[in-house]
Structure formats: C-alpha cells, structure tokens
mmCIF file with all atom_site columns, C-alpha atoms in Angstrom:
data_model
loop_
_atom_site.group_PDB
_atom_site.id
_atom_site.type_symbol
_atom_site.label_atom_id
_atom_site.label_alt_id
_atom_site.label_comp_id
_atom_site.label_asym_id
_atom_site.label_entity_id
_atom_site.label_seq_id
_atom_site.pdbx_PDB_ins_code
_atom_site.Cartn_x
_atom_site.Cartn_y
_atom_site.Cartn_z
_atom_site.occupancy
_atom_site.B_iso_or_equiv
_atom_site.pdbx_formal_charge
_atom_site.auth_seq_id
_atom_site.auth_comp_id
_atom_site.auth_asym_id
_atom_site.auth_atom_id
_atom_site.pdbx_PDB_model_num
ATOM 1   C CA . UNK H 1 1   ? -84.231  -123.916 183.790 1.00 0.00 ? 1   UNK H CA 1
ATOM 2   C CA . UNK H 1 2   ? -81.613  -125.256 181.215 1.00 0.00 ? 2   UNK H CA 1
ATOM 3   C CA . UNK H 1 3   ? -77.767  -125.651 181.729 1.00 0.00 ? 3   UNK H CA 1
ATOM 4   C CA . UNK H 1 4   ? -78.127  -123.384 178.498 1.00 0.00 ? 4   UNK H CA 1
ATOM 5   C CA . UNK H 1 5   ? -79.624  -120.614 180.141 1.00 0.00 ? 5   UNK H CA 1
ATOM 6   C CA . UNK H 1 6   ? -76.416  -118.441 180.084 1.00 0.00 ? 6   UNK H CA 1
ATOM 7   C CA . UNK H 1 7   ? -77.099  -118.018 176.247 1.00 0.00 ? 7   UNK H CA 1
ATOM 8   C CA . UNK H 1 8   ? -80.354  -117.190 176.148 1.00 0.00 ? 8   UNK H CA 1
ATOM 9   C CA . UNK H 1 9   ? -80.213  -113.433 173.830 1.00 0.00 ? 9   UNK H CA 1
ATOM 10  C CA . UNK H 1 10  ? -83.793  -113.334 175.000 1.00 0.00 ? 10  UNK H CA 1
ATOM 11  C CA . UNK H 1 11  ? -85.297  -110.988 177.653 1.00 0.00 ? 11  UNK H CA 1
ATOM 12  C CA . UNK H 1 12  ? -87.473  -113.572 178.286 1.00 0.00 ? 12  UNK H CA 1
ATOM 13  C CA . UNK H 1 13  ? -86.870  -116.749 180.229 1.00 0.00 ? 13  UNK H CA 1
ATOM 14  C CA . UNK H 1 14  ? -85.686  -119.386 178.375 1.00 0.00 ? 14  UNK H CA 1
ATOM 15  C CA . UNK H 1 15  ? -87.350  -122.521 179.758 1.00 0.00 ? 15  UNK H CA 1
ATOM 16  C CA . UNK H 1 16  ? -87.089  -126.105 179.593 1.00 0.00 ? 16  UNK H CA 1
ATOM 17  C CA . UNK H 1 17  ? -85.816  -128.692 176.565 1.00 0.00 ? 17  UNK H CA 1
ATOM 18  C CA . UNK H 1 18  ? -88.608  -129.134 174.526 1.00 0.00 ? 18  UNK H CA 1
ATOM 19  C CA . UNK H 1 19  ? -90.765  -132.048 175.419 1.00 0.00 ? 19  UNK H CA 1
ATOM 20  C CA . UNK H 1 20  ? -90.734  -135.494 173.200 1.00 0.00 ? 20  UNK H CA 1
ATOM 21  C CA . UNK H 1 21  ? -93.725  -134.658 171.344 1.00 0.00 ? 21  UNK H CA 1
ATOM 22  C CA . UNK H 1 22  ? -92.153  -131.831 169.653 1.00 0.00 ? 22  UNK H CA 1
ATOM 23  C CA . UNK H 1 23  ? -88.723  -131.703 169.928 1.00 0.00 ? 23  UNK H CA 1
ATOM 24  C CA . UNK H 1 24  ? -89.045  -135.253 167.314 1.00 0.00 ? 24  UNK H CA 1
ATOM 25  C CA . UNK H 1 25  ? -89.408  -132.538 165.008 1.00 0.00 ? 25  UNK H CA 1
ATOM 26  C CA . UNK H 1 26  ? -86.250  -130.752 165.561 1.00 0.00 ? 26  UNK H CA 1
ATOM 27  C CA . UNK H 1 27  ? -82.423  -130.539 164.320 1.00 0.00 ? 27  UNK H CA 1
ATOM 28  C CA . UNK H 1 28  ? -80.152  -129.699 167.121 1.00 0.00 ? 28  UNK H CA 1
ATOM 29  C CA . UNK H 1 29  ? -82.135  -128.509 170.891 1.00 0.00 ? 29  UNK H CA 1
ATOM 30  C CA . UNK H 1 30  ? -84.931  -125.927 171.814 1.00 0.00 ? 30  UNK H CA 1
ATOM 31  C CA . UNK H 1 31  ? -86.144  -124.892 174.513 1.00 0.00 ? 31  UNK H CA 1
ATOM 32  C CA . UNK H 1 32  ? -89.624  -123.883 175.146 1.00 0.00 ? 32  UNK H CA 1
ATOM 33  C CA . UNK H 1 33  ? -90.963  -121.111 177.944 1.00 0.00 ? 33  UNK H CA 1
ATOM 34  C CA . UNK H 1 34  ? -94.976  -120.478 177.765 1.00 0.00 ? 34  UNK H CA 1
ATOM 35  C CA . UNK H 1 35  ? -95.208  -116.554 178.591 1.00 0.00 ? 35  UNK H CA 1
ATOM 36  C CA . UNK H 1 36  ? -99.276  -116.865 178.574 1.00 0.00 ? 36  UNK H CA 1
ATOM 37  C CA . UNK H 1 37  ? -102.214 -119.107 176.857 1.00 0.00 ? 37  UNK H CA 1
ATOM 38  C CA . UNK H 1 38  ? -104.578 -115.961 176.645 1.00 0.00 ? 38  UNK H CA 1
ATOM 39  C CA . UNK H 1 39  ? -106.332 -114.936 173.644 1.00 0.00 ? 39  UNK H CA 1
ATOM 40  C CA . UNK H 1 40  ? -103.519 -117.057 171.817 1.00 0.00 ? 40  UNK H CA 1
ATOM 41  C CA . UNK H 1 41  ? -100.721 -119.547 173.126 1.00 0.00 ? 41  UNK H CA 1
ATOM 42  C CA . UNK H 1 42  ? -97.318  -117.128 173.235 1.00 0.00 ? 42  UNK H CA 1
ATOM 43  C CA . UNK H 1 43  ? -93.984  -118.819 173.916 1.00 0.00 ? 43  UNK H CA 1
ATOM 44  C CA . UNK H 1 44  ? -90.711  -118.229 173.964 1.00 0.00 ? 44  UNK H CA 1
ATOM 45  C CA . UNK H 1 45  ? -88.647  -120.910 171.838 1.00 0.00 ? 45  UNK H CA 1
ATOM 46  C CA . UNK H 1 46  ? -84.959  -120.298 172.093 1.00 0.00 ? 46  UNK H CA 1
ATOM 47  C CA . UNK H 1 47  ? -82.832  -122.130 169.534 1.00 0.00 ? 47  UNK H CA 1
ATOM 48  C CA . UNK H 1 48  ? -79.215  -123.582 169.817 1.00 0.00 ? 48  UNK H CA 1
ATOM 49  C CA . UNK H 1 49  ? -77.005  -122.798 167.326 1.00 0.00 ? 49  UNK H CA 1
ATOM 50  C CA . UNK H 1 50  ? -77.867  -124.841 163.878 1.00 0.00 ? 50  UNK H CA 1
ATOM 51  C CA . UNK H 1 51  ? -80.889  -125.889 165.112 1.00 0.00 ? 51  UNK H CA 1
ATOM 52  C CA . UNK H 1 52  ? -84.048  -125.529 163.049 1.00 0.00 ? 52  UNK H CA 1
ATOM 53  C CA . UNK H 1 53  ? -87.547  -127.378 162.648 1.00 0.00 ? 53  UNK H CA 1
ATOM 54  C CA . UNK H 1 54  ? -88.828  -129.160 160.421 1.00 0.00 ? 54  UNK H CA 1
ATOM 55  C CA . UNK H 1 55  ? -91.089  -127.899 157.183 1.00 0.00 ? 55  UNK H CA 1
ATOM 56  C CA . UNK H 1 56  ? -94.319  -127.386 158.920 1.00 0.00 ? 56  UNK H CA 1
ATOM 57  C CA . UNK H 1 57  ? -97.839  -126.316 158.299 1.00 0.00 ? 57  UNK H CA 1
ATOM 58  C CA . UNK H 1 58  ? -100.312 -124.582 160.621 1.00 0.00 ? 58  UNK H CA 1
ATOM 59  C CA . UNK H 1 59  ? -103.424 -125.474 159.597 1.00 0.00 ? 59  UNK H CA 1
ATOM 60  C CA . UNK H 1 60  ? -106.161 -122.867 159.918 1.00 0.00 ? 60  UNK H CA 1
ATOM 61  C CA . UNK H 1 61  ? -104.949 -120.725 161.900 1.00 0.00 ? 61  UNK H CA 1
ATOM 62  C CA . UNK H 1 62  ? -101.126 -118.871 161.150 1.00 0.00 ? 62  UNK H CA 1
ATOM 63  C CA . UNK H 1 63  ? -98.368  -117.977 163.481 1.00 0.00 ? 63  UNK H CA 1
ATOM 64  C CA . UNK H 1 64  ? -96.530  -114.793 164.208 1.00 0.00 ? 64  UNK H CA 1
ATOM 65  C CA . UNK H 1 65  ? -92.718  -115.098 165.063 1.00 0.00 ? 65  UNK H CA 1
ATOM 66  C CA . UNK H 1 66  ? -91.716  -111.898 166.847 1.00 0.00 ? 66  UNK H CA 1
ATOM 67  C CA . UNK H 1 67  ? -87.878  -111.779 167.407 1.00 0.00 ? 67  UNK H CA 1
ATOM 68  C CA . UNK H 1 68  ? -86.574  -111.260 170.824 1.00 0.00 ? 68  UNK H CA 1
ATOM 69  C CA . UNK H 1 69  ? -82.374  -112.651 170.526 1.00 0.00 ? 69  UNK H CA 1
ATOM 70  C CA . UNK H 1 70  ? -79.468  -113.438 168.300 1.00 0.00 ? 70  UNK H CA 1
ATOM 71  C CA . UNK H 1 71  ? -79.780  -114.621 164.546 1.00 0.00 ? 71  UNK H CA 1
ATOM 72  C CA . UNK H 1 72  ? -82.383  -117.023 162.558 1.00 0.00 ? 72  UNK H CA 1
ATOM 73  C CA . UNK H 1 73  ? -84.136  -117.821 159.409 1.00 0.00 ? 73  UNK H CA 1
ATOM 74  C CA . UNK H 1 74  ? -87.424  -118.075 158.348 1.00 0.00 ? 74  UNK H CA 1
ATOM 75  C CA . UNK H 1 75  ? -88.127  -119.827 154.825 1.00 0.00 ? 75  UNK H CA 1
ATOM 76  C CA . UNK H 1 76  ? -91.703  -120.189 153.375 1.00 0.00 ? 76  UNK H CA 1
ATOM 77  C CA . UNK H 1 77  ? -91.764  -122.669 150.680 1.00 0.00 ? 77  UNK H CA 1
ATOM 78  C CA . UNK H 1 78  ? -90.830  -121.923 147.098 1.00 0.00 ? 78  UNK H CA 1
ATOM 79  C CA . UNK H 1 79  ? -89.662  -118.769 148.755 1.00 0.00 ? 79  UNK H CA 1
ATOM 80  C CA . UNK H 1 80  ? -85.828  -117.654 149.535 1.00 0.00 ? 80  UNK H CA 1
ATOM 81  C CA . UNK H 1 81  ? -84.510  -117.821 153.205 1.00 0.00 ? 81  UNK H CA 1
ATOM 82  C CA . UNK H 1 82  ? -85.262  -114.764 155.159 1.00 0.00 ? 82  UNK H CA 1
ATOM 83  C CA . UNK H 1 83  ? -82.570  -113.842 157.510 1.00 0.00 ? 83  UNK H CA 1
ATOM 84  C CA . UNK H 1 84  ? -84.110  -112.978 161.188 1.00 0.00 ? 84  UNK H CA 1
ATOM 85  C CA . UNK H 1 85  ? -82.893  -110.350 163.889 1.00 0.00 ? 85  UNK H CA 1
ATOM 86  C CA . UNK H 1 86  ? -84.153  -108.955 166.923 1.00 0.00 ? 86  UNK H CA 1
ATOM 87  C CA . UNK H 1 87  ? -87.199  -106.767 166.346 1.00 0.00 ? 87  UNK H CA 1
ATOM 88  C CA . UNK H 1 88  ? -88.363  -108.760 163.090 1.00 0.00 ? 88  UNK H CA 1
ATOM 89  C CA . UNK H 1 89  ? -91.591  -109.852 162.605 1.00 0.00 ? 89  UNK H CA 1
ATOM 90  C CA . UNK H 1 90  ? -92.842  -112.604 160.649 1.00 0.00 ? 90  UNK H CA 1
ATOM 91  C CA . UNK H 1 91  ? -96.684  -113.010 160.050 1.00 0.00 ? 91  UNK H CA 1
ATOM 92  C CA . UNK H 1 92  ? -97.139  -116.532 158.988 1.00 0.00 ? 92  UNK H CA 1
ATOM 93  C CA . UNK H 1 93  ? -100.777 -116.863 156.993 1.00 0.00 ? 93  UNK H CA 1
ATOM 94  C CA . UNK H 1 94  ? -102.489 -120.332 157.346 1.00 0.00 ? 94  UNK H CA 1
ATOM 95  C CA . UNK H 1 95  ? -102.030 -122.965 155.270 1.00 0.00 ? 95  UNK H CA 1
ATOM 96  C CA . UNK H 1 96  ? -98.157  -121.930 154.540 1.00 0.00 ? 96  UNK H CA 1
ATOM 97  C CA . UNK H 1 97  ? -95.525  -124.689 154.396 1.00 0.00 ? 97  UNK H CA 1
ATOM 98  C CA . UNK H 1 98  ? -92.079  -123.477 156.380 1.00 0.00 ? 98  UNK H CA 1
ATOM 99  C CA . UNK H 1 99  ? -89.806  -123.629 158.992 1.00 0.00 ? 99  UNK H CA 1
ATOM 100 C CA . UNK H 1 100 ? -87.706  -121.188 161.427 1.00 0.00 ? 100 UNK H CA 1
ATOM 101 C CA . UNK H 1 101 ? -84.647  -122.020 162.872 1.00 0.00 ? 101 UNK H CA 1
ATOM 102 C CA . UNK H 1 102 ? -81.314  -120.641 164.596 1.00 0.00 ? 102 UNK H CA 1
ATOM 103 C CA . UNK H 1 103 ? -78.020  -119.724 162.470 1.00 0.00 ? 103 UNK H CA 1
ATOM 104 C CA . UNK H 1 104 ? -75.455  -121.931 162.121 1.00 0.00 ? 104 UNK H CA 1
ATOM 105 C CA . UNK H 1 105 ? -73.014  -120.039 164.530 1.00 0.00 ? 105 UNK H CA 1
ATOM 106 C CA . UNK H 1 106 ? -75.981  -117.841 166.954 1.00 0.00 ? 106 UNK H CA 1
ATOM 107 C CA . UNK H 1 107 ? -78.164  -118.733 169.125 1.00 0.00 ? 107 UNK H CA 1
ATOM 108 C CA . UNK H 1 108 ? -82.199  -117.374 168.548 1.00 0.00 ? 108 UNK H CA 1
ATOM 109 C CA . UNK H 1 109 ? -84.796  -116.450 170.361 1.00 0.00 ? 109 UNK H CA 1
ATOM 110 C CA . UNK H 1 110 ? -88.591  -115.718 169.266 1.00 0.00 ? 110 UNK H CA 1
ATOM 111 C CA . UNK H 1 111 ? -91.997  -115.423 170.400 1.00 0.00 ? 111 UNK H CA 1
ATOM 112 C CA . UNK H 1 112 ? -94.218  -117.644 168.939 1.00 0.00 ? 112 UNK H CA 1
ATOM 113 C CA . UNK H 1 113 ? -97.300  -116.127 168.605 1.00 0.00 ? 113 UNK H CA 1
ATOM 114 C CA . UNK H 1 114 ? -100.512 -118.952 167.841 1.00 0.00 ? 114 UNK H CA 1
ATOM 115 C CA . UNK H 1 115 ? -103.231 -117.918 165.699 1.00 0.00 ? 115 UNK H CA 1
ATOM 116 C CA . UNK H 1 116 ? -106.475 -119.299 167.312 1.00 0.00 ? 116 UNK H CA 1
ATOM 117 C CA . UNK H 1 117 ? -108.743 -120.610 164.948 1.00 0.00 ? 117 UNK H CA 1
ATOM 118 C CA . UNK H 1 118 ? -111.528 -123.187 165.476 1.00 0.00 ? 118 UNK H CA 1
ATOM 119 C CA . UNK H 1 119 ? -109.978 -126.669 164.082 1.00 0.00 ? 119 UNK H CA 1
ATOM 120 C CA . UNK H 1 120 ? -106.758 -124.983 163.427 1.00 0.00 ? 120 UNK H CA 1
ATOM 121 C CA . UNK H 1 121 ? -103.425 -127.810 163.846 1.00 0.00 ? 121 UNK H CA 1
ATOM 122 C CA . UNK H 1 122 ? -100.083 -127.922 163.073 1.00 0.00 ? 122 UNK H CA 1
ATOM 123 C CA . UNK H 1 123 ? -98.687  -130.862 160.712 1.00 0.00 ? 123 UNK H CA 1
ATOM 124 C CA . UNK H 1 124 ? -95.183  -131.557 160.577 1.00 0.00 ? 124 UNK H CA 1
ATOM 125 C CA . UNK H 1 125 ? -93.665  -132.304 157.563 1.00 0.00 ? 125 UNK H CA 1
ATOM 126 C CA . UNK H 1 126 ? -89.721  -133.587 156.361 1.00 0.00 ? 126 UNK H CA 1
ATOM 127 C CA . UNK H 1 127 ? -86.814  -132.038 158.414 1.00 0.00 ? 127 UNK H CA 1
ATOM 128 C CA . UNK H 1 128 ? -84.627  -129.075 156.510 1.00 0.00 ? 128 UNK H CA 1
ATOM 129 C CA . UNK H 1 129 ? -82.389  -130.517 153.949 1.00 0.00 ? 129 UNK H CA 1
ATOM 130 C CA . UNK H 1 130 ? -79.028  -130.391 155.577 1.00 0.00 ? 130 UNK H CA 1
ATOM 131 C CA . UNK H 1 131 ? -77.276  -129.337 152.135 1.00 0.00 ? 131 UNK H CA 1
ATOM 132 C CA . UNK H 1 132 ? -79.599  -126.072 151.717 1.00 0.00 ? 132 UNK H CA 1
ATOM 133 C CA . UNK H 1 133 ? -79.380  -125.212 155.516 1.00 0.00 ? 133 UNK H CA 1
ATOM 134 C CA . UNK H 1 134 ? -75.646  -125.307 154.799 1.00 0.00 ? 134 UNK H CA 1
ATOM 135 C CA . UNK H 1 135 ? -75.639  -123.427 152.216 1.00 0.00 ? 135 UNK H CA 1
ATOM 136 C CA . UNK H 1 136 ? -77.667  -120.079 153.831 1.00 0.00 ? 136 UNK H CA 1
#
C-alpha cells in the first residue's frame, strides 16, 4: 500500500502509485487498486488533491466512473465541468473526449468501470489546461 493510504475516502483499498505507463498521463499522483478483470476491468483510482488526467478518449468501448470518496470533476469536451460526489455516476459513451480528476483541496476516489469492446483502446490526449482547472 501507499504512505497515502490514511486518505483514501474510499471503502475500497487504495493501492499502489500508478505505474509509468499511465501515470505519464497525470497532474499530481494516483493510485490504482484492480478490484476484478471479470466481464470488464474495475479499479479503484484514488486521486490526490489537484490531480487530474489528461483529455482522453476510449475508443470503442466507454467507461463508467462510479464514485466511492471525497470530491472530483468530470468534463466531456465542449461540455461544462461536472462536479463529482460519492454515489455519482458517470456513463462515459465511446468515442467521447474528457478527463476526471480530484478537486483542488479533496482527495477522490472512483471505480473505473471498462467497457469491453472488441478493438476498443484508450488514446491520451493534451493534459488539462492549468488556467481552466483553476478556475472550476
């Protein structure tokens, strides 16, 4: 486990620092607990305060963000930020450009919930303009 572990707002454990080949792709430190890889990959990704990932796309098949602890947004693009607390749900539809992150001054916790689909990848795109972030 992670020195961090004594703010995980999670029920679930909060795991490990993410590993190279996606935390490249953050602002600030996750941390990344698999729960099961049945039917769909589920994790738990627990986010330090201010940290968010870059725009992203999940190609094929979507993701579903299920909120477990503390405060987040969610932004689709050409959309407003959506402010996230425990018990929201976000059903992310292929082919839509966003990221998800932890508030500035809270640390987050959500299930990420893969959408198995033959072919189906994630692209990652330009990291969160620190100006809008800022501003939410």
């Amino acid at each position: 486990m992670c020195d961090g572990k004594k703010n995980n707002p999670s029920a679930f454990p909060m795991g490990n620092p993410l590993p190279e080949m996606f935390s490249k792709y953050f602002i600030g430190q996750a941390y990344l607990q698999p729960l099961t890889d049945k039917g769909g990959p589920i994790s738990n990704v627990t986010f330090e305060p201010g940290c968010r990932n870059n725009w992203h796309i999940h190609h094929k098949g979507g993701q579903i963000l299920i909120v477990t602890g503390g405060k987040g947004w969610y932004q689709a693009w050409g959309e407003p930020a959506r402010e996230l607390h425990p018990g929201d749900v976000v059903d992310i539809p292929a082919e839509v450009k966003h990221w998800h992150g932890a508030a500035a001054d809270s640390w987050f916790s959500h299930l990420a919930v893969e959408i198995p689909a033959e072919g189906g990848s994630a692209e990652w795109l330009e990291p969160v303009d620190d100006e809008m972030y800022s501003n939410l």
